[in-house]
PDB file of C-alpha atoms in Angstrom:
ATOM      1  CA  MET A  83       9.750  55.421  52.874  1.00 92.00           C
ATOM      2  CA  ILE A  84      10.420  57.695  49.918  1.00 95.00           C
ATOM      3  CA  VAL A  85       7.370  58.098  47.698  1.00 96.00           C
ATOM      4  CA  ALA A  86       7.742  58.853  43.989  1.00 97.00           C
ATOM      5  CA  LYS A  87       5.648  58.856  40.836  1.00 96.00           C
ATOM      6  CA  GLN A  88       6.658  57.865  37.331  1.00 97.00           C
ATOM      7  CA  LYS A  89       7.049  60.700  34.851  1.00 97.00           C
ATOM      8  CA  PRO A  90       4.583  60.817  31.928  1.00 96.00           C
ATOM      9  CA  LEU A  91       5.588  58.563  29.033  1.00 97.00           C
ATOM     10  CA  GLU A  92       5.752  61.578  26.709  1.00 96.00           C
ATOM     11  CA  GLU A  93       8.320  63.274  28.952  1.00 97.00           C
ATOM     12  CA  ILE A  94      10.389  60.091  29.245  1.00 97.00           C
ATOM     13  CA  THR A  95      10.291  59.557  25.470  1.00 96.00           C
ATOM     14  CA  LYS A  96      11.520  63.101  24.854  1.00 96.00           C
ATOM     15  CA  MET A  97      14.283  62.636  27.440  1.00 97.00           C
ATOM     16  CA  LEU A  98      15.516  59.519  25.624  1.00 97.00           C
ATOM     17  CA  GLU A  99      15.806  61.141  22.190  1.00 95.00           C
ATOM     18  CA  GLY A 100      19.217  60.479  20.694  1.00 94.00           C
ATOM     19  CA  TYR A 101      19.974  57.405  22.800  1.00 97.00           C
ATOM     20  CA  GLN A 102      19.890  54.070  20.961  1.00 97.00           C
ATOM     21  CA  ARG A 103      20.744  51.658  23.774  1.00 98.00           C
ATOM     22  CA  VAL A 104      19.087  52.322  27.112  1.00 98.00           C
ATOM     23  CA  LEU A 105      19.239  50.467  30.415  1.00 98.00           C
ATOM     24  CA  ILE A 106      16.007  50.902  32.366  1.00 98.00           C
ATOM     25  CA  LEU A 107      17.109  50.503  35.955  1.00 98.00           C
ATOM     26  CA  GLY A 108      14.611  49.802  38.716  1.00 98.00           C
ATOM     27  CA  CYS A 109      14.959  49.989  42.488  1.00 98.00           C
ATOM     28  CA  GLY A 110      13.533  47.214  44.655  1.00 97.00           C
ATOM     29  CA  THR A 111      12.955  49.172  47.834  1.00 95.00           C
ATOM     30  CA  CYS A 112      10.895  52.355  48.436  1.00 95.00           C
ATOM     31  CA  VAL A 113       9.740  53.089  44.891  1.00 96.00           C
ATOM     32  CA  ALA A 114       8.824  49.438  44.387  1.00 96.00           C
ATOM     33  CA  VAL A 115       6.454  49.608  47.359  1.00 95.00           C
ATOM     34  CA  CYS A 116       4.701  52.700  45.954  1.00 95.00           C
ATOM     35  CA  PHE A 117       4.388  51.067  42.503  1.00 95.00           C
ATOM     36  CA  ALA A 118       6.670  53.553  40.742  1.00 97.00           C
ATOM     37  CA  GLY A 119      10.009  51.915  40.011  1.00 97.00           C
ATOM     38  CA  GLY A 120      10.167  48.249  40.936  1.00 97.00           C
ATOM     39  CA  GLU A 121      10.784  45.294  38.620  1.00 98.00           C
ATOM     40  CA  ARG A 122       7.145  45.262  37.512  1.00 97.00           C
ATOM     41  CA  GLU A 123       7.190  48.953  36.602  1.00 98.00           C
ATOM     42  CA  VAL A 124      10.475  48.521  34.724  1.00 98.00           C
ATOM     43  CA  GLY A 125       8.872  45.804  32.590  1.00 98.00           C
ATOM     44  CA  ILE A 126       5.743  47.839  31.889  1.00 98.00           C
ATOM     45  CA  LEU A 127       7.729  50.946  30.939  1.00 98.00           C
ATOM     46  CA  ALA A 128      10.087  48.953  28.702  1.00 98.00           C
ATOM     47  CA  SER A 129       7.108  47.402  26.891  1.00 98.00           C
ATOM     48  CA  SER A 130       5.523  50.839  26.431  1.00 97.00           C
ATOM     49  CA  LEU A 131       8.734  52.274  25.000  1.00 98.00           C
ATOM     50  CA  ARG A 132       9.194  49.329  22.631  1.00 97.00           C
ATOM     51  CA  MET A 133       5.605  49.690  21.458  1.00 97.00           C
ATOM     52  CA  ALA A 134       6.085  53.420  20.889  1.00 95.00           C
ATOM     53  CA  ASP A 135       9.248  52.693  18.906  1.00 96.00           C
ATOM     54  CA  LYS A 136       7.441  50.124  16.764  1.00 95.00           C
ATOM     55  CA  ILE A 137       4.758  52.671  15.915  1.00 94.00           C
ATOM     56  CA  SER A 138       7.293  55.395  15.081  1.00 94.00           C
ATOM     57  CA  GLY A 139       9.608  53.071  13.154  1.00 94.00           C
ATOM     58  CA  LYS A 140      12.521  53.293  15.580  1.00 94.00           C
ATOM     59  CA  ASN A 141      14.629  50.313  16.538  1.00 92.00           C
ATOM     60  CA  ARG A 142      16.220  51.055  19.894  1.00 96.00           C
ATOM     61  CA  LEU A 143      17.484  48.567  22.457  1.00 97.00           C
ATOM     62  CA  PHE A 144      15.941  48.659  25.915  1.00 98.00           C
ATOM     63  CA  ARG A 145      17.538  46.528  28.591  1.00 97.00           C
ATOM     64  CA  GLU A 146      15.822  45.904  31.942  1.00 98.00           C
ATOM     65  CA  HIS A 147      17.337  45.425  35.352  1.00 98.00           C
ATOM     66  CA  THR A 148      16.339  46.054  38.972  1.00 98.00           C
ATOM     67  CA  VAL A 149      18.707  46.325  41.920  1.00 98.00           C
ATOM     68  CA  GLU A 150      17.797  46.042  45.573  1.00 97.00           C
ATOM     69  CA  ARG A 151      18.688  49.672  46.283  1.00 97.00           C
ATOM     70  CA  GLN A 152      20.037  52.291  43.891  1.00 97.00           C
ATOM     71  CA  CYS A 153      21.216  54.534  46.730  1.00 95.00           C
ATOM     72  CA  GLU A 154      24.053  52.189  47.750  1.00 93.00           C
ATOM     73  CA  TRP A 155      26.998  51.567  45.471  1.00 89.00           C
ATOM     74  CA  GLU A 156      27.443  47.957  46.618  1.00 93.00           C
ATOM     75  CA  PHE A 157      24.177  47.067  44.858  1.00 96.00           C
ATOM     76  CA  LEU A 158      25.319  48.819  41.674  1.00 95.00           C
ATOM     77  CA  ASP A 159      28.542  46.876  41.222  1.00 91.00           C
ATOM     78  CA  ASP A 160      26.884  44.083  39.246  1.00 88.00           C
ATOM     79  CA  LEU A 161      25.889  46.624  36.574  1.00 95.00           C
ATOM     80  CA  ASN A 162      29.412  47.139  35.275  1.00 94.00           C
ATOM     81  CA  GLU A 163      29.071  44.892  32.216  1.00 94.00           C
ATOM     82  CA  GLN A 164      25.538  46.017  31.367  1.00 95.00           C
ATOM     83  CA  VAL A 165      26.524  49.679  31.501  1.00 96.00           C
ATOM     84  CA  LYS A 166      29.243  49.044  28.910  1.00 95.00           C
ATOM     85  CA  GLU A 167      26.579  47.933  26.428  1.00 96.00           C
ATOM     86  CA  VAL A 168      24.313  51.009  26.627  1.00 97.00           C
ATOM     87  CA  ASN A 169      24.709  54.746  26.072  1.00 96.00           C
ATOM     88  CA  ALA A 170      22.171  55.933  28.660  1.00 97.00           C
ATOM     89  CA  ILE A 171      20.609  54.779  31.922  1.00 98.00           C
ATOM     90  CA  LEU A 172      16.984  55.572  32.709  1.00 98.00           C
ATOM     91  CA  SER A 173      16.724  55.364  36.477  1.00 97.00           C
ATOM     92  CA  LEU A 174      13.413  54.447  38.088  1.00 98.00           C
ATOM     93  CA  GLY A 175      14.802  55.340  41.493  1.00 97.00           C
ATOM     94  CA  CYS A 176      14.224  58.339  43.709  1.00 97.00           C
ATOM     95  CA  GLY A 177      16.333  61.455  43.290  1.00 96.00           C
ATOM     96  CA  VAL A 178      18.953  60.002  45.637  1.00 96.00           C
ATOM     97  CA  GLY A 179      19.116  56.823  43.561  1.00 97.00           C
ATOM     98  CA  VAL A 180      19.552  58.757  40.314  1.00 97.00           C
ATOM     99  CA  GLN A 181      22.447  60.713  41.794  1.00 96.00           C
ATOM    100  CA  ALA A 182      24.068  57.591  43.255  1.00 96.00           C
ATOM    101  CA  VAL A 183      23.981  55.862  39.871  1.00 97.00           C
ATOM    102  CA  ALA A 184      25.365  58.989  38.188  1.00 96.00           C
ATOM    103  CA  GLU A 185      28.242  59.145  40.681  1.00 96.00           C
ATOM    104  CA  ARG A 186      28.978  55.445  40.290  1.00 96.00           C
ATOM    105  CA  PHE A 187      28.944  55.665  36.462  1.00 96.00           C
ATOM    106  CA  PRO A 188      30.089  59.223  35.672  1.00 96.00           C
ATOM    107  CA  ASP A 189      30.857  58.539  32.005  1.00 95.00           C
ATOM    108  CA  ILE A 190      27.279  57.783  30.937  1.00 96.00           C
ATOM    109  CA  PRO A 191      24.119  59.916  31.044  1.00 96.00           C
ATOM    110  CA  VAL A 192      21.771  58.931  33.893  1.00 97.00           C
ATOM    111  CA  LEU A 193      18.211  60.184  33.387  1.00 97.00           C
ATOM    112  CA  PRO A 194      15.364  60.372  35.961  1.00 97.00           C
ATOM    113  CA  GLY A 195      12.251  58.384  35.143  1.00 97.00           C
ATOM    114  CA  LEU A 196      10.458  59.359  38.356  1.00 97.00           C
ATOM    115  CA  ASN A 197       9.448  62.505  40.193  1.00 97.00           C
ATOM    116  CA  THR A 198      10.361  62.175  43.885  1.00 96.00           C
ATOM    117  CA  LEU A 199       7.492  63.463  46.021  1.00 95.00           C
ATOM    118  CA  PHE A 200       7.888  62.976  49.782  1.00 94.00           C
ATOM    119  CA  MET A 201       8.623  60.671  52.706  1.00 94.00           C
ATOM    120  CA  GLY A 202       5.418  58.932  53.630  1.00 94.00           C
ATOM    121  CA  MET A 203       3.559  55.771  54.491  1.00 92.00           C
ATOM    122  CA  PRO A 204       0.809  53.623  52.980  1.00 91.00           C
ATOM    123  CA  VAL A 205      -2.437  54.548  54.740  1.00 89.00           C
ATOM    124  CA  GLN A 206      -4.421  52.067  52.668  1.00 89.00           C
ATOM    125  CA  GLU A 207      -3.760  49.937  49.618  1.00 87.00           C
ATOM    126  CA  GLY A 208      -2.398  52.160  46.857  1.00 87.00           C
ATOM    127  CA  VAL A 209      -2.684  55.354  48.931  1.00 92.00           C
ATOM    128  CA  PHE A 210       0.455  57.014  50.318  1.00 93.00           C
ATOM    129  CA  ALA A 211       0.483  60.048  52.608  1.00 93.00           C
ATOM    130  CA  GLU A 212       3.293  62.444  53.514  1.00 94.00           C
ATOM    131  CA  ARG A 213       4.446  62.077  57.103  1.00 94.00           C
ATOM    132  CA  CYS A 214       7.919  63.665  57.348  1.00 94.00           C
ATOM    133  CA  VAL A 215       9.893  66.474  55.696  1.00 92.00           C
ATOM    134  CA  GLY A 216      13.221  65.639  57.336  1.00 91.00           C
ATOM    135  CA  CYS A 217      13.416  68.949  59.206  1.00 89.00           C
ATOM    136  CA  GLY A 218      16.317  67.836  61.413  1.00 89.00           C
ATOM    137  CA  ASP A 219      14.554  68.954  64.621  1.00 89.00           C
ATOM    138  CA  CYS A 220      11.881  66.379  65.471  1.00 89.00           C
ATOM    139  CA  MET A 221       9.103  67.507  67.807  1.00 93.00           C
ATOM    140  CA  LEU A 222       6.908  64.391  67.722  1.00 94.00           C
ATOM    141  CA  ASP A 223       7.346  63.945  71.478  1.00 91.00           C
ATOM    142  CA  ARG A 224       5.410  67.194  71.946  1.00 94.00           C
ATOM    143  CA  THR A 225       2.703  66.593  69.341  1.00 95.00           C
ATOM    144  CA  GLY A 226       1.462  63.123  70.158  1.00 94.00           C
ATOM    145  CA  GLY A 227       3.423  61.471  67.354  1.00 94.00           C
ATOM    146  CA  ILE A 228       1.740  63.594  64.666  1.00 95.00           C
ATOM    147  CA  CYS A 229       4.024  65.893  62.656  1.00 95.00           C
ATOM    148  CA  PRO A 230       2.534  69.365  62.107  1.00 95.00           C
ATOM    149  CA  ILE A 231       5.390  70.376  59.804  1.00 94.00           C
ATOM    150  CA  ALA A 232       4.510  67.683  57.275  1.00 94.00           C
ATOM    151  CA  ARG A 233       0.782  67.357  57.885  1.00 95.00           C
ATOM    152  CA  CYS A 234      -0.426  70.908  58.570  1.00 95.00           C
ATOM    153  CA  PRO A 235      -0.526  72.909  55.291  1.00 94.00           C
ATOM    154  CA  LYS A 236       0.702  75.946  57.243  1.00 94.00           C
ATOM    155  CA  GLY A 237       3.384  74.024  59.138  1.00 93.00           C
ATOM    156  CA  LEU A 238       2.221  75.506  62.442  1.00 95.00           C
ATOM    157  CA  VAL A 239       4.179  74.568  65.577  1.00 95.00           C
ATOM    158  CA  ASN A 240       1.401  75.996  67.770  1.00 95.00           C
ATOM    159  CA  GLY A 241      -2.187  75.430  66.742  1.00 92.00           C
ATOM    160  CA  PRO A 242      -4.849  75.173  65.677  1.00 94.00           C
ATOM    161  CA  CYS A 243      -5.065  78.375  63.656  1.00 94.00           C
ATOM    162  CA  GLY A 244      -8.177  80.538  63.740  1.00 93.00           C
ATOM    163  CA  GLY A 245      -9.341  79.361  60.350  1.00 93.00           C
ATOM    164  CA  TYR A 246     -10.319  75.768  61.068  1.00 91.00           C
ATOM    165  CA  ARG A 247     -14.020  74.956  60.966  1.00 93.00           C
ATOM    166  CA  ASP A 248     -15.743  71.922  62.475  1.00 93.00           C
ATOM    167  CA  GLY A 249     -12.413  70.169  62.836  1.00 93.00           C
ATOM    168  CA  LYS A 250     -11.479  70.734  59.177  1.00 95.00           C
ATOM    169  CA  CYS A 251      -8.529  72.611  57.674  1.00 96.00           C
ATOM    170  CA  GLU A 252      -9.271  76.015  56.137  1.00 94.00           C
ATOM    171  CA  VAL A 253      -6.636  75.453  53.420  1.00 95.00           C
ATOM    172  CA  ASP A 254      -8.206  72.134  52.395  1.00 93.00           C
ATOM    173  CA  PRO A 255     -11.693  71.606  53.899  1.00 94.00           C
ATOM    174  CA  THR A 256     -11.581  67.922  52.929  1.00 93.00           C
ATOM    175  CA  ARG A 257      -8.761  67.346  55.436  1.00 93.00           C
ATOM    176  CA  ASP A 258      -9.034  66.994  59.187  1.00 95.00           C
ATOM    177  CA  CYS A 259      -7.205  69.757  61.050  1.00 97.00           C
ATOM    178  CA  THR A 260      -3.821  68.365  62.088  1.00 97.00           C
ATOM    179  CA  TRP A 261      -3.798  70.297  65.350  1.00 97.00           C
ATOM    180  CA  ILE A 262      -7.224  68.945  66.323  1.00 96.00           C
ATOM    181  CA  GLN A 263      -5.773  65.474  65.718  1.00 96.00           C
ATOM    182  CA  ILE A 264      -2.780  66.370  67.887  1.00 96.00           C
ATOM    183  CA  TYR A 265      -5.111  67.584  70.660  1.00 96.00           C
ATOM    184  CA  GLU A 266      -7.156  64.385  70.561  1.00 96.00           C
ATOM    185  CA  ARG A 267      -4.020  62.207  70.605  1.00 95.00           C
ATOM    186  CA  LEU A 268      -2.502  64.055  73.573  1.00 95.00           C
ATOM    187  CA  LYS A 269      -5.854  63.841  75.363  1.00 96.00           C
ATOM    188  CA  LYS A 270      -5.913  60.063  74.896  1.00 95.00           C
ATOM    189  CA  VAL A 271      -2.465  59.620  76.397  1.00 93.00           C
ATOM    190  CA  GLY A 272      -3.103  62.072  79.223  1.00 96.00           C
ATOM    191  CA  ARG A 273      -0.586  64.700  78.112  1.00 94.00           C
ATOM    192  CA  LEU A 274      -2.692  67.782  77.327  1.00 96.00           C
ATOM    193  CA  ASP A 275      -0.389  69.644  79.702  1.00 96.00           C
ATOM    194  CA  ILE A 276       2.154  69.819  76.883  1.00 95.00           C
ATOM    195  CA  LEU A 277      -0.088  72.260  75.006  1.00 95.00           C
ATOM    196  CA  TYR A 278       0.174  74.814  77.823  1.00 94.00           C
ATOM    197  CA  THR A 279       3.814  75.404  76.881  1.00 94.00           C
ATOM    198  CA  PRO A 280       4.140  77.385  73.616  1.00 94.00           C
ATOM    199  CA  GLN A 281       6.622  75.840  71.227  1.00 92.00           C
ATOM    200  CA  PRO A 282       9.473  78.022  69.926  1.00 91.00           C
ATOM    201  CA  LEU A 283       9.562  78.908  66.260  1.00 88.00           C
ATOM    202  CA  LYS A 284      10.994  76.165  64.077  1.00 84.00           C
ATOM    203  CA  ASP A 285      14.744  76.390  63.485  1.00 83.00           C
ATOM    204  CA  TYR A 286      14.760  75.823  59.754  1.00 80.00           C
ATOM    205  CA  SER A 287      18.526  76.376  59.599  1.00 82.00           C
ATOM    206  CA  LYS A 288      18.786  72.679  60.412  1.00 80.00           C
ATOM    207  CA  MET A 289      17.264  72.001  56.988  1.00 79.00           C
ATOM    208  CA  GLY A 290      20.137  73.801  55.257  1.00 80.00           C
ATOM    209  CA  HIS A 291      21.463  71.975  52.205  1.00 77.00           C
ATOM    210  CA  PRO A 292      23.404  69.881  51.530  1.00 83.00           C
ATOM    211  CA  ARG A 293      23.279  67.921  54.769  1.00 75.00           C
ATOM    212  CA  SER A 294      25.377  64.947  55.797  1.00 80.00           C
ATOM    213  CA  ILE A 295      25.981  62.731  58.811  1.00 76.00           C
ATOM    214  CA  ILE A 296      29.128  60.884  59.868  1.00 84.00           C
ATOM    215  CA  LEU A 297      28.671  57.732  61.965  1.00 81.00           C
TER     216      LEU A 297
END
C-alpha cells in the first residue's frame, strides 16, 4: 500500500489562501488505512480549517467528500456537480491521486494535502514500514523475500557490509541489519546456497521515469 502523511495545518492553510470554496477530497483506500486521508481525516481537517477561519474572521466554505479511490477516474465521475460549486480541490490522496483528480478536472486548481512517503505495510497498529521502492527488477526470490533495496539504507545487493555490528546496521544502530535478516531467512528455508552466487549490480535504468505498462 502507498503510505502518506498529512501536511502540517499551517502549510495547508497557506496553500488555500485566496480560495473561498474548497472541496476537501478524501481517498478510501491506501491513505485511509494509514490514517492520512480517509473520511475520518477529511472530517477532522475540515473542522480544523473551519475553526481556524472562525478565529481569523474568515468565512470560507469547506465541502467534504471521500471517494473509494482517487487514482481511477470512474470513482471521480460522481464529483462533477460538487466541483462546479467550488474553486479549489484539496486532495487527501497520494501523489497519484492528486494528479488523477487534476487530469479529470483540468479547469480547477487541485492542491495536495498529503506528503506521499513510500510503499509499505503495517507492522503493528499505527506503525507502517517501507517494503518496496518499485525498482522494476524484483530480486526477492534471491533474498528470502526481504528487499535489500528498500530495507537496507545502502541498498546493497550483496551483503552484509563491513560496518554492521552485533547484527545492527551501521547507518542506524537501532535497526537490525537487513542482510543478516536475509541470511537467517535463507537459512530457515534451506537456501543459503543462493548467497554463494554474487548478484549483479542493480539495473536502475528500469526505474527511469515516467514509466507505464500496457495490459
